[in-house]
PDB file of C-alpha atoms in Angstrom:
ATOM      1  CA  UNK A   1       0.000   0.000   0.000  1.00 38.00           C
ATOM      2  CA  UNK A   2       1.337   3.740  -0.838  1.00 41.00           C
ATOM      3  CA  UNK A   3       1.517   5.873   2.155  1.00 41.00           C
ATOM      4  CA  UNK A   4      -0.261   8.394  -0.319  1.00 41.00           C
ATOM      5  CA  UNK A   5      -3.385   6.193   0.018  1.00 37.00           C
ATOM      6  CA  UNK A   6      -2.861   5.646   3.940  1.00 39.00           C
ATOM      7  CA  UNK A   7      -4.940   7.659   6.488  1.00 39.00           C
ATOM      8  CA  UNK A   8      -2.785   9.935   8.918  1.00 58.00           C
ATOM      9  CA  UNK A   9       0.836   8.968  10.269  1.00 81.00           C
ATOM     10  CA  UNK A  10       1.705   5.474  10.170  1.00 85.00           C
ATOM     11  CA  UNK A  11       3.792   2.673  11.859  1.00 86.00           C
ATOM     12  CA  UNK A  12       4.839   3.127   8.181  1.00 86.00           C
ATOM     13  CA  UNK A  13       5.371   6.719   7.298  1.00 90.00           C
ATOM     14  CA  UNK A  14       7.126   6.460  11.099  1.00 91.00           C
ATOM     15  CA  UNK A  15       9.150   3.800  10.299  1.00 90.00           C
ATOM     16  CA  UNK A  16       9.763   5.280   7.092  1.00 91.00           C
ATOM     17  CA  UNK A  17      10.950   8.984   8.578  1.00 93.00           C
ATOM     18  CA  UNK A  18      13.311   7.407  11.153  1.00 92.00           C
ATOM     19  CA  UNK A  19      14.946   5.001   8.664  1.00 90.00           C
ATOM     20  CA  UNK A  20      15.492   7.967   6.231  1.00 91.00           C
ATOM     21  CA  UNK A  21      17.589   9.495   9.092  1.00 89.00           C
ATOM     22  CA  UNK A  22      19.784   6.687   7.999  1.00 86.00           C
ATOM     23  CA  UNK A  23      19.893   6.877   3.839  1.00 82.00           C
ATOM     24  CA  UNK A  24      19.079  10.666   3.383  1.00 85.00           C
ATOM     25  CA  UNK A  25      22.170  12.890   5.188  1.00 83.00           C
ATOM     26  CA  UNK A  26      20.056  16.071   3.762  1.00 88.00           C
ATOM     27  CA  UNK A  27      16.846  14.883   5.081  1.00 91.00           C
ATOM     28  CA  UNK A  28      18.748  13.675   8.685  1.00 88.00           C
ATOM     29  CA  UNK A  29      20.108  17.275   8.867  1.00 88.00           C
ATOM     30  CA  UNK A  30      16.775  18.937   8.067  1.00 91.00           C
ATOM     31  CA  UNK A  31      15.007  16.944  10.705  1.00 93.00           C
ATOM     32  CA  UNK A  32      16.733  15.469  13.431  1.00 91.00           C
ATOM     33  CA  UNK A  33      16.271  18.073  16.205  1.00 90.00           C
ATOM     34  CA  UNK A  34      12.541  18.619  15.657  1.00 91.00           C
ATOM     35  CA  UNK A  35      12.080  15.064  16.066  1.00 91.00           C
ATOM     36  CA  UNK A  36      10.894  14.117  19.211  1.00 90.00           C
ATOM     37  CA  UNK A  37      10.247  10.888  20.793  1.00 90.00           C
ATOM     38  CA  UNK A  38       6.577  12.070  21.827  1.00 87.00           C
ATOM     39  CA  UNK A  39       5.735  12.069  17.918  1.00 88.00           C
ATOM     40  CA  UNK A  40       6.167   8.746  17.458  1.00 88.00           C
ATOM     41  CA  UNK A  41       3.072   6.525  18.710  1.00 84.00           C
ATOM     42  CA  UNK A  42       3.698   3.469  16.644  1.00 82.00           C
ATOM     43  CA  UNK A  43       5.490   1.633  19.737  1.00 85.00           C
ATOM     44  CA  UNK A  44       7.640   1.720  22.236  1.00 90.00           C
ATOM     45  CA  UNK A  45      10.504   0.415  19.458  1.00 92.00           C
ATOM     46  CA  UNK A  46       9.768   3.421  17.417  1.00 92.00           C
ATOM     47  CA  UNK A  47      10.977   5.860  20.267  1.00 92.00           C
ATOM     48  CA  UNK A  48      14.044   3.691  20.811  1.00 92.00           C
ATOM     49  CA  UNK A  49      15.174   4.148  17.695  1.00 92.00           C
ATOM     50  CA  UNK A  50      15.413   7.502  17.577  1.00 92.00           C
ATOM     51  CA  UNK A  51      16.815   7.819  20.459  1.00 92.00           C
ATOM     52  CA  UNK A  52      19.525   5.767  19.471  1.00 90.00           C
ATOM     53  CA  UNK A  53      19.585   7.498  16.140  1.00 90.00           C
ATOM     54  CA  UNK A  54      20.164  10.640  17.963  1.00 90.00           C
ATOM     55  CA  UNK A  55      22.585   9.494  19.809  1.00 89.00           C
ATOM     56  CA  UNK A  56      24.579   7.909  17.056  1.00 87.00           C
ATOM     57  CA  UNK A  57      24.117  10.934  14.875  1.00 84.00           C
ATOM     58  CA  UNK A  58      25.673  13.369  16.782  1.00 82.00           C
ATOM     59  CA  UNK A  59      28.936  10.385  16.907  1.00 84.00           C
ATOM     60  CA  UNK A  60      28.850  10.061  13.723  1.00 80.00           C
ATOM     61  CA  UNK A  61      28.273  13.496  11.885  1.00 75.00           C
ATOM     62  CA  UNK A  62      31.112  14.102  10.361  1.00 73.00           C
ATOM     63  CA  UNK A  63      31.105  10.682   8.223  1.00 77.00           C
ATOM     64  CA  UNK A  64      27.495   9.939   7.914  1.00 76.00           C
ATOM     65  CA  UNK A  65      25.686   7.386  10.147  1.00 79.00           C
ATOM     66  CA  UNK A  66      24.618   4.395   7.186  1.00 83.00           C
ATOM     67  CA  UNK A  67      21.990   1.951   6.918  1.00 85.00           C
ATOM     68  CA  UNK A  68      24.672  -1.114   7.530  1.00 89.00           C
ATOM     69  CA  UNK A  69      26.562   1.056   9.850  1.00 89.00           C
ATOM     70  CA  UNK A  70      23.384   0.995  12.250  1.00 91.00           C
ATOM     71  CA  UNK A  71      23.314  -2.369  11.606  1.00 92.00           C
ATOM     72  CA  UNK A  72      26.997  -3.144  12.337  1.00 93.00           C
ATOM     73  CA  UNK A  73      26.086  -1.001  15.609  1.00 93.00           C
ATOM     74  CA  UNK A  74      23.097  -3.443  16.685  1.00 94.00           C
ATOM     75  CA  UNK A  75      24.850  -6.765  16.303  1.00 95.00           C
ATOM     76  CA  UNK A  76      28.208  -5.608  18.236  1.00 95.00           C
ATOM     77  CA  UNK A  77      25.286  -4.270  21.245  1.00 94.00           C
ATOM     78  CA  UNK A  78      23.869  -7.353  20.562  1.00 95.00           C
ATOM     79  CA  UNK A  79      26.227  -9.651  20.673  1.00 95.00           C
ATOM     80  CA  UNK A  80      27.664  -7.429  23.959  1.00 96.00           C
ATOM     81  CA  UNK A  81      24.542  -7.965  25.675  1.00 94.00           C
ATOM     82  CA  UNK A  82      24.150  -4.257  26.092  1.00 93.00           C
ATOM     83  CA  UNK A  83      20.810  -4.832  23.408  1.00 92.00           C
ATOM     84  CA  UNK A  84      18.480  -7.578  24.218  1.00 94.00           C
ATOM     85  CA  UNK A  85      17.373  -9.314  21.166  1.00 95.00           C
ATOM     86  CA  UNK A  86      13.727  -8.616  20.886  1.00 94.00           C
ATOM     87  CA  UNK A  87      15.029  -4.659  20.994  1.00 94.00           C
ATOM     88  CA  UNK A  88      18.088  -5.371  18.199  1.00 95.00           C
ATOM     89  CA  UNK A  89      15.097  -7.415  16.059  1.00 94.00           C
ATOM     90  CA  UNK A  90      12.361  -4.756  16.524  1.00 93.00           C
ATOM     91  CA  UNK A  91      15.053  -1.870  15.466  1.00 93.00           C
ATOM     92  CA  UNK A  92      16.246  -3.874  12.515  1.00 93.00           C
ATOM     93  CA  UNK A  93      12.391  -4.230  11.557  1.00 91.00           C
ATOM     94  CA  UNK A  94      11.525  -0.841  11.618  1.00 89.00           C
ATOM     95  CA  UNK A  95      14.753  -0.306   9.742  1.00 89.00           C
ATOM     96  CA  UNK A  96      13.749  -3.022   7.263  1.00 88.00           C
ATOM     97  CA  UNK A  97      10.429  -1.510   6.427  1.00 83.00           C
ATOM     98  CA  UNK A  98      12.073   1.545   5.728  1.00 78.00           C
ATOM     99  CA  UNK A  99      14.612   0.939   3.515  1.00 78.00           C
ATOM    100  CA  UNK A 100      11.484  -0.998   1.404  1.00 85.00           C
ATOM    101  CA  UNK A 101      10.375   2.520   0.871  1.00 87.00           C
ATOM    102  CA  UNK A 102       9.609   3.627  -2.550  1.00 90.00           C
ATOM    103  CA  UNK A 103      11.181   6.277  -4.324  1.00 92.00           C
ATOM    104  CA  UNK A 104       7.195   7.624  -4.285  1.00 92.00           C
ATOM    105  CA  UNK A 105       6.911   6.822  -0.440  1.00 92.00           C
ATOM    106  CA  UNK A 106      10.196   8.457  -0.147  1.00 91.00           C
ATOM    107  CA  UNK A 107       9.345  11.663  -1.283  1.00 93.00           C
ATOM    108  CA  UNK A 108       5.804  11.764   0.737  1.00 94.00           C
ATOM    109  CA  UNK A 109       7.773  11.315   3.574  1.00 93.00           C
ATOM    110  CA  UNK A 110      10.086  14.365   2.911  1.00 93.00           C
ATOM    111  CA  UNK A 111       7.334  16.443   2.352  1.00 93.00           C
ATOM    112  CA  UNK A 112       4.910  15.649   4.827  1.00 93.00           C
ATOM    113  CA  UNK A 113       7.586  14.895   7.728  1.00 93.00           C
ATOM    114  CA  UNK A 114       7.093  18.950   9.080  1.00 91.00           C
ATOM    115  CA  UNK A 115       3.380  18.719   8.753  1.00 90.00           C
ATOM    116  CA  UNK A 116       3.927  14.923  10.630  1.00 90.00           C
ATOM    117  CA  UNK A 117       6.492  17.112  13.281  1.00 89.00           C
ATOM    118  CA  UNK A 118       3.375  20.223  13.446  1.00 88.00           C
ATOM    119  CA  UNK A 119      -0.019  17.818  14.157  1.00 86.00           C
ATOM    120  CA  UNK A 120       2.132  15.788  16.610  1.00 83.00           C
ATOM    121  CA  UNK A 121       3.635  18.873  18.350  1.00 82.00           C
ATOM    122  CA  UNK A 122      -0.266  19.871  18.976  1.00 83.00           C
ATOM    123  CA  UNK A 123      -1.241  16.415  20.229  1.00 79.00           C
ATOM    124  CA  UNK A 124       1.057  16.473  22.616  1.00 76.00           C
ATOM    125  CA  UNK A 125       0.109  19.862  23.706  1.00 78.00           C
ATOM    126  CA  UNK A 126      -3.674  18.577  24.035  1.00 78.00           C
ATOM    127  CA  UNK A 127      -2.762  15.773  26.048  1.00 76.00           C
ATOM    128  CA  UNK A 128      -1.040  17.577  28.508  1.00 73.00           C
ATOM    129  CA  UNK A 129      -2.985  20.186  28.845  1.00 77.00           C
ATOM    130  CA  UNK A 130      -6.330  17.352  29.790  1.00 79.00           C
ATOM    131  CA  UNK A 131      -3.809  16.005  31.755  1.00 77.00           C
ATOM    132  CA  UNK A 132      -3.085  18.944  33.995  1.00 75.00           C
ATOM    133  CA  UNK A 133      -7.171  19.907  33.356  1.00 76.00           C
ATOM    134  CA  UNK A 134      -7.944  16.453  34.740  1.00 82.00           C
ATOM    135  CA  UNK A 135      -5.164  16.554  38.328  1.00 79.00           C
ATOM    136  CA  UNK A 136      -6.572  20.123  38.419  1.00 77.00           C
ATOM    137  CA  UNK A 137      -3.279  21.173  37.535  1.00 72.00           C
ATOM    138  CA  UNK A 138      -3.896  24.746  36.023  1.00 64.00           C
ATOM    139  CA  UNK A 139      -0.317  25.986  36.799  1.00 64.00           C
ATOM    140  CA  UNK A 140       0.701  22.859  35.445  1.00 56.00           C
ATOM    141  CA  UNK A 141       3.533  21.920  32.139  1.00 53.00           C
ATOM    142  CA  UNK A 142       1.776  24.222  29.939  1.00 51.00           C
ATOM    143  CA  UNK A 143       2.916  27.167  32.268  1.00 52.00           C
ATOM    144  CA  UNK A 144       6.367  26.151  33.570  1.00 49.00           C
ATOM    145  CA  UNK A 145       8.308  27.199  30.081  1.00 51.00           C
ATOM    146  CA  UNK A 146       6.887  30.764  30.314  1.00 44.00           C
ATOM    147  CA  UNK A 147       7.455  31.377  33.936  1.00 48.00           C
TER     148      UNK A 147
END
């Protein structure tokens, strides 16, 4: 299925934005700090692998951060025992599915990724904000950044 015919943000379109971190340098750069692990809702894997992402991006700058250099990364951590293996299988999956983008699904991603970053931004806003409404919070998150 095209993500052009899919309904709202994906496991796939997520999976697809975080694996482009890893075969797009341009797109990484563009995005990586407005990327929050909030945004993604497709799992618990999903916000583990941007984390690590993150993490290895800022390492790895300089040279690029690859597809099978992620991979190299996941077997050593693996193979360590600093990665369990359901974790090193789910972030290898999520890569996967990415890198079975199409050049089509590709492109919908790199255009829709700030609108993805905008409507995710305001549902986290909502949330908190009927969390604080519902502890009868009023002074709550949504006023500690402007205090």
């Amino acid at each position: 299925m095209s993500l052009e015919r899919s309904i709202g943000f994906t496991p796939k379109f997520q999976a697809g934005a975080l694996a482009l971190l890893l075969t797009d340098m341009d797109f990484a750069s563009s995005v990586i700090e407005s990327l929050e692990p909030s945004y993604f809702d497709a799992g618990e894997i999903y916000i583990k692998f941007l984390r690590f992402v993150k993490t290895l991006y800022v390492k790895y700058q300089s040279v690029g951060l690859t597809a099978d250099m992620f991979r190299n990364i996941i077997s050593r951590l693996q193979a360590s025992g600093s990665l369990t293996d359901g974790d090193a299988n789910g972030l290898l999956t999520i890569l996967d599915l990415g890198v079975q983008l199409t050049p089509g699904d590709k492109d919908f991603i790199k255009t829709n990724v700030f609108e993805f970053i905008k409507k995710q931004t305001i549902a986290c806003a909502f949330s908190d904000a009927i969390e604080s409404f519902e502890k009868q919070d009023y002074h709550g998150s949504i006023y500690r950044d402007w205090e």
